[in-house]
PDB file of C-alpha atoms and ligand atoms in Angstrom:
ATOM      1  CA  MET A   2      -7.168   3.223  17.415  1.00 95.00           C
ATOM      2  CA  PRO A   3      -9.535   5.490  19.370  1.00 96.00           C
ATOM      3  CA  GLY A   4      -7.747   8.684  20.243  1.00 96.00           C
ATOM      4  CA  SER A   5      -9.482   8.635  23.588  1.00 94.00           C
ATOM      5  CA  ASN A   6      -7.683   5.464  24.728  1.00 93.00           C
ATOM      6  CA  LEU A   7      -4.112   6.034  25.857  1.00 93.00           C
ATOM      7  CA  ARG A   8      -3.379   2.372  26.340  1.00 93.00           C
ATOM      8  CA  PHE A   9      -4.362   1.590  22.744  1.00 93.00           C
ATOM      9  CA  LEU A  10      -2.333   4.510  21.377  1.00 93.00           C
ATOM     10  CA  GLU A  11       0.714   3.005  23.121  1.00 94.00           C
ATOM     11  CA  LYS A  12      -0.049  -0.537  22.056  1.00 93.00           C
ATOM     12  CA  ALA A  13      -0.590   0.328  18.402  1.00 94.00           C
ATOM     13  CA  GLN A  14       3.064   1.280  18.034  1.00 95.00           C
ATOM     14  CA  GLY A  15       4.276  -2.289  18.403  1.00 92.00           C
ATOM     15  CA  LEU A  16       1.830  -3.991  16.022  1.00 94.00           C
ATOM     16  CA  PRO A  17       2.900  -5.387  12.611  1.00 92.00           C
ATOM     17  CA  ALA A  18       0.464  -3.324  10.567  1.00 94.00           C
ATOM     18  CA  ASP A  19       1.502  -1.148   7.594  1.00 93.00           C
ATOM     19  CA  GLU A  20      -0.588   1.800   8.721  1.00 96.00           C
ATOM     20  CA  VAL A  21      -2.059   2.984  11.926  1.00 97.00           C
ATOM     21  CA  PHE A  22      -4.900   5.475  12.087  1.00 97.00           C
ATOM     22  CA  LEU A  23      -5.635   7.315  15.232  1.00 97.00           C
ATOM     23  CA  ASP A  24      -9.312   8.124  15.395  1.00 98.00           C
ATOM     24  CA  LEU A  25     -11.188  11.262  16.351  1.00 98.00           C
ATOM     25  CA  GLU A  26     -14.421  10.154  14.676  1.00 98.00           C
ATOM     26  CA  ASP A  27     -16.815   7.297  15.429  1.00 96.00           C
ATOM     27  CA  ALA A  28     -14.626   5.441  17.934  1.00 95.00           C
ATOM     28  CA  VAL A  29     -14.501   8.566  20.120  1.00 97.00           C
ATOM     29  CA  ALA A  30     -17.502   9.772  22.148  1.00 97.00           C
ATOM     30  CA  PRO A  31     -18.584  13.404  21.532  1.00 97.00           C
ATOM     31  CA  LEU A  32     -17.531  14.478  25.041  1.00 97.00           C
ATOM     32  CA  ALA A  33     -14.085  12.932  24.621  1.00 97.00           C
ATOM     33  CA  LYS A  34     -13.142  14.570  21.305  1.00 98.00           C
ATOM     34  CA  GLU A  35     -11.114  17.411  22.725  1.00 97.00           C
ATOM     35  CA  GLU A  36      -9.077  15.226  24.975  1.00 97.00           C
ATOM     36  CA  ALA A  37      -8.569  12.732  22.126  1.00 98.00           C
ATOM     37  CA  ARG A  38      -7.002  15.507  19.993  1.00 98.00           C
ATOM     38  CA  ARG A  39      -4.491  16.220  22.739  1.00 98.00           C
ATOM     39  CA  ASN A  40      -3.732  12.498  23.241  1.00 97.00           C
ATOM     40  CA  ILE A  41      -3.148  12.028  19.523  1.00 98.00           C
ATOM     41  CA  VAL A  42      -0.803  14.978  19.257  1.00 98.00           C
ATOM     42  CA  THR A  43       1.232  13.612  22.173  1.00 97.00           C
ATOM     43  CA  ALA A  44       1.207  10.077  20.781  1.00 97.00           C
ATOM     44  CA  LEU A  45       2.440  11.293  17.355  1.00 97.00           C
ATOM     45  CA  ARG A  46       5.122  13.475  18.923  1.00 97.00           C
ATOM     46  CA  GLU A  47       6.410  11.073  21.533  1.00 96.00           C
ATOM     47  CA  GLY A  48       5.597   7.627  20.181  1.00 96.00           C
ATOM     48  CA  ASP A  49       7.775   5.409  18.012  1.00 96.00           C
ATOM     49  CA  TRP A  50       5.852   4.816  14.763  1.00 97.00           C
ATOM     50  CA  THR A  51       8.857   3.578  12.740  1.00 95.00           C
ATOM     51  CA  GLY A  52       7.755   1.617   9.663  1.00 92.00           C
ATOM     52  CA  LYS A  53       4.151   2.708   9.856  1.00 96.00           C
ATOM     53  CA  THR A  54       2.118   5.166   7.816  1.00 97.00           C
ATOM     54  CA  ARG A  55       0.718   7.597  10.403  1.00 98.00           C
ATOM     55  CA  VAL A  56      -2.829   8.723   9.787  1.00 98.00           C
ATOM     56  CA  VAL A  57      -5.412  10.585  11.863  1.00 98.00           C
ATOM     57  CA  ARG A  58      -9.119  10.354  11.070  1.00 98.00           C
ATOM     58  CA  VAL A  59     -10.859  13.635  11.703  1.00 98.00           C
ATOM     59  CA  ASN A  60     -14.645  14.092  12.043  1.00 98.00           C
ATOM     60  CA  ASP A  61     -16.753  14.467   8.901  1.00 98.00           C
ATOM     61  CA  LEU A  62     -17.775  17.825   7.522  1.00 98.00           C
ATOM     62  CA  THR A  63     -21.395  17.690   8.733  1.00 98.00           C
ATOM     63  CA  THR A  64     -20.103  17.995  12.323  1.00 98.00           C
ATOM     64  CA  GLN A  65     -18.820  21.076  14.134  1.00 98.00           C
ATOM     65  CA  TRP A  66     -15.508  19.351  14.971  1.00 98.00           C
ATOM     66  CA  THR A  67     -13.639  19.008  11.671  1.00 98.00           C
ATOM     67  CA  TYR A  68     -11.838  22.343  11.425  1.00 98.00           C
ATOM     68  CA  ARG A  69     -10.519  22.186  14.994  1.00 98.00           C
ATOM     69  CA  ASP A  70      -9.507  18.532  14.516  1.00 98.00           C
ATOM     70  CA  VAL A  71      -7.416  19.494  11.501  1.00 98.00           C
ATOM     71  CA  ILE A  72      -5.907  22.659  13.025  1.00 98.00           C
ATOM     72  CA  GLU A  73      -4.984  21.077  16.351  1.00 98.00           C
ATOM     73  CA  ILE A  74      -3.594  17.880  14.907  1.00 98.00           C
ATOM     74  CA  VAL A  75      -1.606  19.440  12.074  1.00 98.00           C
ATOM     75  CA  GLU A  76      -0.310  22.439  14.037  1.00 98.00           C
ATOM     76  CA  GLY A  77       0.582  20.122  16.890  1.00 98.00           C
ATOM     77  CA  ALA A  78       2.102  17.198  14.987  1.00 98.00           C
ATOM     78  CA  GLY A  79       1.944  17.879  11.238  1.00 98.00           C
ATOM     79  CA  ASP A  80       5.612  17.047  10.896  1.00 97.00           C
ATOM     80  CA  ARG A  81       4.876  13.578  12.330  1.00 97.00           C
ATOM     81  CA  LEU A  82       1.858  12.794  10.193  1.00 98.00           C
ATOM     82  CA  ASP A  83       1.520  11.183   6.736  1.00 98.00           C
ATOM     83  CA  CYS A  84      -2.153  11.580   6.019  1.00 98.00           C
ATOM     84  CA  LEU A  85      -5.472  12.771   7.321  1.00 98.00           C
ATOM     85  CA  MET A  86      -8.494  10.579   6.741  1.00 98.00           C
ATOM     86  CA  LEU A  87     -11.720  12.331   5.934  1.00 98.00           C
ATOM     87  CA  PRO A  88     -14.802  10.173   6.637  1.00 98.00           C
ATOM     88  CA  LYS A  89     -18.214  10.155   4.942  1.00 98.00           C
ATOM     89  CA  VAL A  90     -17.004  12.143   1.946  1.00 98.00           C
ATOM     90  CA  GLN A  91     -19.953  12.906  -0.312  1.00 98.00           C
ATOM     91  CA  ASP A  92     -18.671  15.479  -2.658  1.00 97.00           C
ATOM     92  CA  PRO A  93     -15.291  16.599  -4.136  1.00 98.00           C
ATOM     93  CA  THR A  94     -15.609  20.047  -2.483  1.00 98.00           C
ATOM     94  CA  GLU A  95     -15.077  18.418   0.903  1.00 98.00           C
ATOM     95  CA  VAL A  96     -11.621  17.159  -0.147  1.00 98.00           C
ATOM     96  CA  VAL A  97     -10.810  20.535  -1.730  1.00 98.00           C
ATOM     97  CA  TRP A  98     -11.727  22.212   1.597  1.00 98.00           C
ATOM     98  CA  LEU A  99      -9.346  19.935   3.492  1.00 98.00           C
ATOM     99  CA  ASP A 100      -6.607  20.451   0.886  1.00 98.00           C
ATOM    100  CA  THR A 101      -6.890  24.226   1.221  1.00 98.00           C
ATOM    101  CA  LEU A 102      -6.914  24.182   5.001  1.00 98.00           C
ATOM    102  CA  LEU A 103      -3.841  21.887   5.022  1.00 98.00           C
ATOM    103  CA  THR A 104      -2.018  24.228   2.695  1.00 98.00           C
ATOM    104  CA  GLN A 105      -2.695  27.212   4.947  1.00 98.00           C
ATOM    105  CA  ILE A 106      -1.503  25.368   8.065  1.00 98.00           C
ATOM    106  CA  GLU A 107       1.600  24.051   6.291  1.00 98.00           C
ATOM    107  CA  LYS A 108       2.505  27.564   5.248  1.00 98.00           C
ATOM    108  CA  THR A 109       1.867  29.004   8.688  1.00 98.00           C
ATOM    109  CA  MET A 110       3.919  26.268  10.350  1.00 98.00           C
ATOM    110  CA  GLY A 111       6.787  26.293   7.826  1.00 98.00           C
ATOM    111  CA  PHE A 112       6.057  22.662   6.809  1.00 98.00           C
ATOM    112  CA  GLU A 113       6.597  21.403   3.287  1.00 98.00           C
ATOM    113  CA  VAL A 114       3.419  22.311   1.367  1.00 98.00           C
ATOM    114  CA  GLY A 115       1.564  19.316  -0.026  1.00 98.00           C
ATOM    115  CA  ARG A 116       3.403  16.597   1.912  1.00 98.00           C
ATOM    116  CA  ILE A 117       0.441  15.523   4.036  1.00 98.00           C
ATOM    117  CA  GLY A 118      -1.868  13.293   2.064  1.00 98.00           C
ATOM    118  CA  ILE A 119      -5.614  12.645   2.245  1.00 98.00           C
ATOM    119  CA  GLU A 120      -7.560   9.405   2.530  1.00 98.00           C
ATOM    120  CA  ALA A 121     -11.251   9.680   1.643  1.00 98.00           C
ATOM    121  CA  GLN A 122     -13.806   7.287   3.118  1.00 98.00           C
ATOM    122  CA  ILE A 123     -16.785   6.478   0.890  1.00 98.00           C
ATOM    123  CA  GLU A 124     -19.612   5.610   3.231  1.00 98.00           C
ATOM    124  CA  ASN A 125     -22.926   6.508   1.657  1.00 98.00           C
ATOM    125  CA  ALA A 126     -24.823   6.546  -1.608  1.00 97.00           C
ATOM    126  CA  ARG A 127     -23.938  10.130  -2.420  1.00 98.00           C
ATOM    127  CA  GLY A 128     -20.251   9.442  -1.902  1.00 98.00           C
ATOM    128  CA  LEU A 129     -20.393   6.391  -4.111  1.00 98.00           C
ATOM    129  CA  VAL A 130     -22.298   8.116  -6.921  1.00 98.00           C
ATOM    130  CA  ASN A 131     -19.738  10.958  -6.799  1.00 98.00           C
ATOM    131  CA  VAL A 132     -16.713   8.727  -6.340  1.00 98.00           C
ATOM    132  CA  ASP A 133     -15.135   9.510  -9.724  1.00 98.00           C
ATOM    133  CA  SER A 134     -15.016  13.239  -9.093  1.00 98.00           C
ATOM    134  CA  ILE A 135     -13.989  12.712  -5.467  1.00 98.00           C
ATOM    135  CA  ALA A 136     -11.110  10.517  -6.648  1.00 98.00           C
ATOM    136  CA  GLY A 137      -9.897  13.305  -8.935  1.00 98.00           C
ATOM    137  CA  SER A 138     -10.452  16.183  -6.516  1.00 98.00           C
ATOM    138  CA  SER A 139      -6.961  16.780  -5.067  1.00 98.00           C
ATOM    139  CA  ARG A 140      -3.309  15.930  -5.661  1.00 98.00           C
ATOM    140  CA  ARG A 141      -3.110  15.114  -1.983  1.00 98.00           C
ATOM    141  CA  LEU A 142      -5.597  12.272  -2.313  1.00 98.00           C
ATOM    142  CA  GLU A 143      -3.759   8.973  -1.885  1.00 98.00           C
ATOM    143  CA  THR A 144      -6.447   6.461  -0.939  1.00 98.00           C
ATOM    144  CA  LEU A 145     -10.140   5.669  -1.202  1.00 98.00           C
ATOM    145  CA  VAL A 146     -11.479   3.680   1.749  1.00 98.00           C
ATOM    146  CA  PHE A 147     -14.775   1.806   1.779  1.00 98.00           C
ATOM    147  CA  GLY A 148     -16.700   2.291   5.058  1.00 97.00           C
ATOM    148  CA  PRO A 149     -19.041  -0.718   5.043  1.00 96.00           C
ATOM    149  CA  ALA A 150     -20.723  -0.037   8.391  1.00 95.00           C
ATOM    150  CA  ASP A 151     -21.882   3.467   7.639  1.00 96.00           C
ATOM    151  CA  PHE A 152     -22.572   2.527   4.021  1.00 96.00           C
ATOM    152  CA  MET A 153     -24.838  -0.374   4.909  1.00 95.00           C
ATOM    153  CA  ALA A 154     -26.729   1.836   7.350  1.00 94.00           C
ATOM    154  CA  SER A 155     -27.076   4.654   4.807  1.00 95.00           C
ATOM    155  CA  ILE A 156     -28.589   2.469   2.080  1.00 95.00           C
ATOM    156  CA  ASN A 157     -30.806   0.531   4.495  1.00 94.00           C
ATOM    157  CA  MET A 158     -29.156  -2.774   3.756  1.00 93.00           C
ATOM    158  CA  ARG A 159     -30.948  -5.329   5.901  1.00 90.00           C
ATOM    159  CA  THR A 160     -28.175  -6.769   8.030  1.00 85.00           C
ATOM    160  CA  LEU A 161     -26.296  -6.067  11.204  1.00 85.00           C
ATOM    161  CA  VAL A 162     -23.168  -8.033  10.386  1.00 88.00           C
ATOM    162  CA  VAL A 163     -20.833  -5.665   8.562  1.00 89.00           C
ATOM    163  CA  GLY A 164     -19.285  -7.147   5.415  1.00 87.00           C
ATOM    164  CA  GLU A 165     -21.393 -10.321   5.401  1.00 89.00           C
ATOM    165  CA  GLN A 166     -24.122 -10.984   2.831  1.00 90.00           C
ATOM    166  CA  PRO A 167     -27.504  -9.734   3.985  1.00 92.00           C
ATOM    167  CA  PRO A 168     -29.855 -12.622   4.926  1.00 91.00           C
ATOM    168  CA  GLY A 169     -32.348 -13.249   2.143  1.00 91.00           C
ATOM    169  CA  TYR A 170     -29.976 -12.275  -0.623  1.00 90.00           C
ATOM    170  CA  GLU A 171     -28.703 -15.564  -1.969  1.00 84.00           C
ATOM    171  CA  GLU A 172     -28.142 -14.608  -5.588  1.00 84.00           C
ATOM    172  CA  GLY A 173     -24.668 -13.145  -5.514  1.00 90.00           C
ATOM    173  CA  ASP A 174     -22.392 -10.774  -3.686  1.00 92.00           C
ATOM    174  CA  ALA A 175     -24.189  -7.712  -2.340  1.00 93.00           C
ATOM    175  CA  TYR A 176     -20.893  -5.800  -2.211  1.00 95.00           C
ATOM    176  CA  HIS A 177     -19.630  -6.518  -5.684  1.00 96.00           C
ATOM    177  CA  TYR A 178     -20.951  -3.374  -7.324  1.00 97.00           C
ATOM    178  CA  ILE A 179     -19.793  -1.147  -4.487  1.00 97.00           C
ATOM    179  CA  LEU A 180     -16.293  -2.556  -4.339  1.00 98.00           C
ATOM    180  CA  MET A 181     -15.902  -2.449  -8.122  1.00 98.00           C
ATOM    181  CA  ARG A 182     -17.163   1.109  -8.310  1.00 98.00           C
ATOM    182  CA  LEU A 183     -14.510   2.197  -5.791  1.00 98.00           C
ATOM    183  CA  LEU A 184     -11.797   0.152  -7.471  1.00 98.00           C
ATOM    184  CA  MET A 185     -12.501   1.759 -10.879  1.00 98.00           C
ATOM    185  CA  ALA A 186     -12.411   5.250  -9.516  1.00 98.00           C
ATOM    186  CA  ALA A 187      -9.205   4.571  -7.610  1.00 98.00           C
ATOM    187  CA  ARG A 188      -7.405   2.975 -10.493  1.00 98.00           C
ATOM    188  CA  MET A 189      -8.543   5.705 -12.876  1.00 98.00           C
ATOM    189  CA  HIS A 190      -6.748   8.235 -10.669  1.00 98.00           C
ATOM    190  CA  ASP A 191      -3.838   5.996  -9.498  1.00 97.00           C
ATOM    191  CA  LEU A 192      -5.011   5.814  -5.885  1.00 98.00           C
ATOM    192  CA  GLN A 193      -4.863   3.035  -3.380  1.00 98.00           C
ATOM    193  CA  VAL A 194      -8.156   1.429  -2.476  1.00 98.00           C
ATOM    194  CA  ILE A 195      -8.744  -0.109   0.935  1.00 98.00           C
ATOM    195  CA  ASP A 196     -11.617  -2.146   2.339  1.00 98.00           C
ATOM    196  CA  GLY A 197     -13.034  -1.136   5.732  1.00 97.00           C
ATOM    197  CA  PRO A 198     -13.619  -2.967   8.993  1.00 97.00           C
ATOM    198  CA  TYR A 199     -14.894  -6.432   9.923  1.00 96.00           C
ATOM    199  CA  LEU A 200     -16.502  -6.029  13.324  1.00 94.00           C
ATOM    200  CA  GLN A 201     -16.711  -9.649  14.495  1.00 94.00           C
ATOM    201  CA  ILE A 202     -13.213  -9.524  15.877  1.00 94.00           C
ATOM    202  CA  ARG A 203     -13.288 -13.072  17.270  1.00 95.00           C
ATOM    203  CA  ASP A 204     -14.253 -14.571  13.914  1.00 97.00           C
ATOM    204  CA  VAL A 205     -10.874 -14.507  12.138  1.00 97.00           C
ATOM    205  CA  ASP A 206     -12.131 -16.969   9.493  1.00 97.00           C
ATOM    206  CA  GLY A 207     -14.966 -14.584   8.728  1.00 96.00           C
ATOM    207  CA  TYR A 208     -12.455 -11.765   8.479  1.00 97.00           C
ATOM    208  CA  ARG A 209     -10.323 -13.819   6.086  1.00 97.00           C
ATOM    209  CA  ARG A 210     -13.329 -14.674   3.882  1.00 95.00           C
ATOM    210  CA  VAL A 211     -14.425 -11.034   3.573  1.00 96.00           C
ATOM    211  CA  ALA A 212     -10.864  -9.817   3.060  1.00 97.00           C
ATOM    212  CA  ARG A 213     -10.273 -12.392   0.313  1.00 96.00           C
ATOM    213  CA  ARG A 214     -13.215 -10.986  -1.624  1.00 96.00           C
ATOM    214  CA  ALA A 215     -11.647  -7.500  -1.738  1.00 97.00           C
ATOM    215  CA  ALA A 216      -8.129  -8.807  -2.305  1.00 96.00           C
ATOM    216  CA  ALA A 217      -9.243 -10.970  -5.240  1.00 94.00           C
ATOM    217  CA  LEU A 218     -10.837  -7.971  -6.961  1.00 95.00           C
ATOM    218  CA  GLY A 219      -7.650  -5.945  -6.623  1.00 95.00           C
ATOM    219  CA  PHE A 220      -8.001  -3.991  -3.373  1.00 97.00           C
ATOM    220  CA  ASP A 221      -4.714  -3.013  -1.746  1.00 95.00           C
ATOM    221  CA  GLY A 222      -5.631  -3.812   1.851  1.00 97.00           C
ATOM    222  CA  LYS A 223      -8.223  -3.942   4.586  1.00 98.00           C
ATOM    223  CA  TRP A 224      -8.592  -2.379   7.985  1.00 98.00           C
ATOM    224  CA  VAL A 225      -7.924  -4.337  11.123  1.00 97.00           C
ATOM    225  CA  LEU A 226      -9.763  -3.484  14.276  1.00 95.00           C
ATOM    226  CA  HIS A 227      -7.872  -5.876  16.541  1.00 94.00           C
ATOM    227  CA  PRO A 228      -4.418  -7.447  16.662  1.00 94.00           C
ATOM    228  CA  SER A 229      -6.018 -10.825  15.973  1.00 95.00           C
ATOM    229  CA  GLN A 230      -6.911  -9.706  12.439  1.00 97.00           C
ATOM    230  CA  ILE A 231      -3.426  -8.482  11.441  1.00 97.00           C
ATOM    231  CA  GLU A 232      -1.875 -11.796  10.517  1.00 96.00           C
ATOM    232  CA  ALA A 233      -4.907 -12.742   8.410  1.00 97.00           C
ATOM    233  CA  ALA A 234      -4.806  -9.384   6.608  1.00 97.00           C
ATOM    234  CA  ASN A 235      -1.099  -9.652   5.822  1.00 95.00           C
ATOM    235  CA  GLU A 236      -1.608 -13.192   4.588  1.00 94.00           C
ATOM    236  CA  VAL A 237      -4.656 -12.429   2.417  1.00 96.00           C
ATOM    237  CA  PHE A 238      -3.177  -9.383   0.729  1.00 95.00           C
ATOM    238  CA  SER A 239       0.196 -10.992   0.028  1.00 94.00           C
ATOM    239  CA  PRO A 240       0.494 -13.350  -2.937  1.00 93.00           C
ATOM    240  CA  SER A 241       1.190 -17.042  -2.225  1.00 93.00           C
ATOM    241  CA  GLN A 242       4.792 -18.205  -2.601  1.00 94.00           C
ATOM    242  CA  GLU A 243       3.745 -20.162  -5.669  1.00 95.00           C
ATOM    243  CA  ASP A 244       2.099 -17.157  -7.368  1.00 94.00           C
ATOM    244  CA  TYR A 245       5.025 -14.923  -6.427  1.00 95.00           C
ATOM    245  CA  ASP A 246       7.565 -17.373  -7.932  1.00 95.00           C
ATOM    246  CA  HIS A 247       5.409 -17.716 -11.012  1.00 95.00           C
ATOM    247  CA  ALA A 248       5.193 -13.934 -11.496  1.00 95.00           C
ATOM    248  CA  GLU A 249       8.934 -13.429 -11.223  1.00 95.00           C
ATOM    249  CA  LEU A 250       9.454 -16.284 -13.645  1.00 94.00           C
ATOM    250  CA  ILE A 251       7.161 -14.672 -16.188  1.00 94.00           C
ATOM    251  CA  LEU A 252       9.037 -11.413 -15.870  1.00 95.00           C
ATOM    252  CA  GLU A 253      12.421 -13.027 -16.307  1.00 93.00           C
ATOM    253  CA  ALA A 254      11.363 -15.278 -19.158  1.00 92.00           C
ATOM    254  CA  TYR A 255       9.609 -12.463 -20.968  1.00 92.00           C
ATOM    255  CA  GLU A 256      12.644 -10.225 -20.635  1.00 91.00           C
ATOM    256  CA  HIS A 257      14.855 -12.979 -22.009  1.00 91.00           C
ATOM    257  CA  TYR A 258      12.656 -13.863 -24.990  1.00 90.00           C
ATOM    258  CA  THR A 259      11.856 -10.272 -25.995  1.00 90.00           C
ATOM    259  CA  THR A 260      15.417  -8.943 -25.730  1.00 91.00           C
ATOM    260  CA  VAL A 261      17.764 -11.897 -26.391  1.00 88.00           C
ATOM    261  CA  GLU A 262      15.492 -13.732 -28.857  1.00 85.00           C
ATOM    262  CA  LYS A 263      13.436 -10.717 -29.959  1.00 86.00           C
ATOM    263  CA  ARG A 264      10.100 -12.555 -29.806  1.00 85.00           C
ATOM    264  CA  GLY A 265       6.871 -11.094 -28.420  1.00 81.00           C
ATOM    265  CA  ALA A 266       4.576 -14.025 -27.622  1.00 84.00           C
ATOM    266  CA  VAL A 267       6.392 -17.063 -26.243  1.00 83.00           C
ATOM    267  CA  MET A 268       5.785 -20.252 -24.312  1.00 86.00           C
ATOM    268  CA  LEU A 269       6.736 -20.590 -20.648  1.00 87.00           C
ATOM    269  CA  GLY A 270       6.112 -24.263 -19.938  1.00 87.00           C
ATOM    270  CA  ASP A 271       2.509 -24.841 -21.042  1.00 90.00           C
ATOM    271  CA  GLU A 272       1.589 -21.245 -20.861  1.00 89.00           C
ATOM    272  CA  MET A 273       1.697 -18.603 -23.556  1.00 90.00           C
ATOM    273  CA  ILE A 274       2.970 -15.285 -22.284  1.00 91.00           C
ATOM    274  CA  ASP A 275       2.949 -11.856 -23.906  1.00 90.00           C
ATOM    275  CA  GLU A 276       3.103  -8.202 -22.930  1.00 91.00           C
ATOM    276  CA  ALA A 277      -0.223  -8.418 -21.028  1.00 93.00           C
ATOM    277  CA  SER A 278       1.130 -11.373 -19.019  1.00 92.00           C
ATOM    278  CA  ARG A 279       4.118  -9.224 -18.100  1.00 93.00           C
ATOM    279  CA  LYS A 280       1.799  -6.494 -16.788  1.00 94.00           C
ATOM    280  CA  MET A 281      -0.175  -8.978 -14.679  1.00 95.00           C
ATOM    281  CA  ALA A 282       3.046 -10.482 -13.387  1.00 95.00           C
ATOM    282  CA  LEU A 283       4.338  -7.047 -12.410  1.00 95.00           C
ATOM    283  CA  VAL A 284       1.369  -6.527 -10.077  1.00 94.00           C
ATOM    284  CA  VAL A 285       1.869  -9.890  -8.298  1.00 94.00           C
ATOM    285  CA  ALA A 286       5.629  -9.525  -8.163  1.00 95.00           C
ATOM    286  CA  ALA A 287       5.362  -6.041  -6.665  1.00 94.00           C
ATOM    287  CA  LYS A 288       2.990  -7.264  -3.976  1.00 92.00           C
ATOM    288  CA  GLY A 289       5.291 -10.203  -3.166  1.00 94.00           C
ATOM    289  CA  ARG A 290       8.348  -7.990  -2.931  1.00 93.00           C
ATOM    290  CA  ALA A 291       6.452  -5.537  -0.732  1.00 89.00           C
ATOM    291  CA  ALA A 292       5.457  -8.446   1.523  1.00 88.00           C
ATOM    292  CA  GLY A 293       9.113  -9.479   1.843  1.00 90.00           C
ATOM    293  CA  LEU A 294       8.854 -12.763  -0.053  1.00 93.00           C
ATOM    294  CA  SER A 295      11.953 -14.179  -1.684  1.00 95.00           C
ATOM    295  CA  ARG A 296      12.153 -16.387  -4.732  1.00 94.00           C
ATOM    296  CA  THR A 297      12.460 -20.129  -4.601  1.00 95.00           C
ATOM    297  CA  THR A 298      12.828 -20.722  -8.364  1.00 91.00           C
ATOM    298  CA  ARG A 299      14.893 -19.275 -11.230  1.00 89.00           C
ATOM    299  CA  PHE A 300      14.252 -19.058 -14.958  1.00 87.00           C
ATOM    300  CA  GLU A 301      16.449 -21.201 -17.135  1.00 85.00           C
ATOM    301  CA  PRO A 302      16.311 -20.524 -20.885  1.00 81.00           C
TER     302      PRO A 302
HETATM  303  C1  LIG B   1     -15.992   2.708   8.793  1.00 75.28           C
HETATM  304  O1  LIG B   1     -15.835   3.840   9.076  1.00 75.28           O
HETATM  305  C2  LIG B   1     -17.290   2.187   8.491  1.00 75.28           C
HETATM  306  O2  LIG B   1     -18.265   2.919   8.631  1.00 75.28           O
HETATM  307  O3  LIG B   1     -17.357   0.999   8.114  1.00 75.28           O
HETATM  308 MG1  LIG B   2     -17.695   4.948   9.142  1.00 75.28          MG
END
């Protein structure tokens, strides 16, 4: 939500999204940045953000705005903030800079040191090439976020439709390498990894298609730019009822066979399950529980 738009800051509070980020960067015009900082502090202090992760995106470190963004937002509303998002991160030193500044502000304000997390957006070639060291650069880092719009611009990818395959490239998925690269770095450091925006907000089927690609690989979520995309996002990143039931069944059956019958590899219906199946099932079951699904089947030995 652009920090310059009071109506949106109000509206965002009622939407069924897991996280809201209030923007000071590319959705806010240069001349509106200062007012947007004030709006965001007020919205965080006075709004009702129950159930949502509260994030503010500051401007990137090549601008003159970043330090004031951080100081004004965190001094003004650091006790109402979960994370700062740093865009266009190219190098681990940028995250270290933000970590240090946050620590100083937390100490000055008497806030718990280290509580506010960092989300790093990877949006250009340098950021992607350095993504492993960026991912390991700070204990505050919680999330890597792919920024497809800036990324496509920065590598000269020949398309104007963010997230869609560039015309002329029929051979495969132009995003596969990028998404996998982010995913590996995130998993190596136990971070969340989130896909960025889909700009054709009226094309919910297009949103769903692009979101499915990231969800299938293992991404934890995707941005929404408009309320119309929220339902699709929640649907795509939650397992189906069938997969959720199956995962819980595997966990229960595996527990039974390994403890009661003391066997390691066993049959569940037509399927052989072992310790690796349990680990895969844990991932799907955790996502289903987080999405609020409940079971429709039970294991019977
Ligand atoms: C998001 O910031 C993007 O550039 O896609
Ligand atoms: Mg961007």
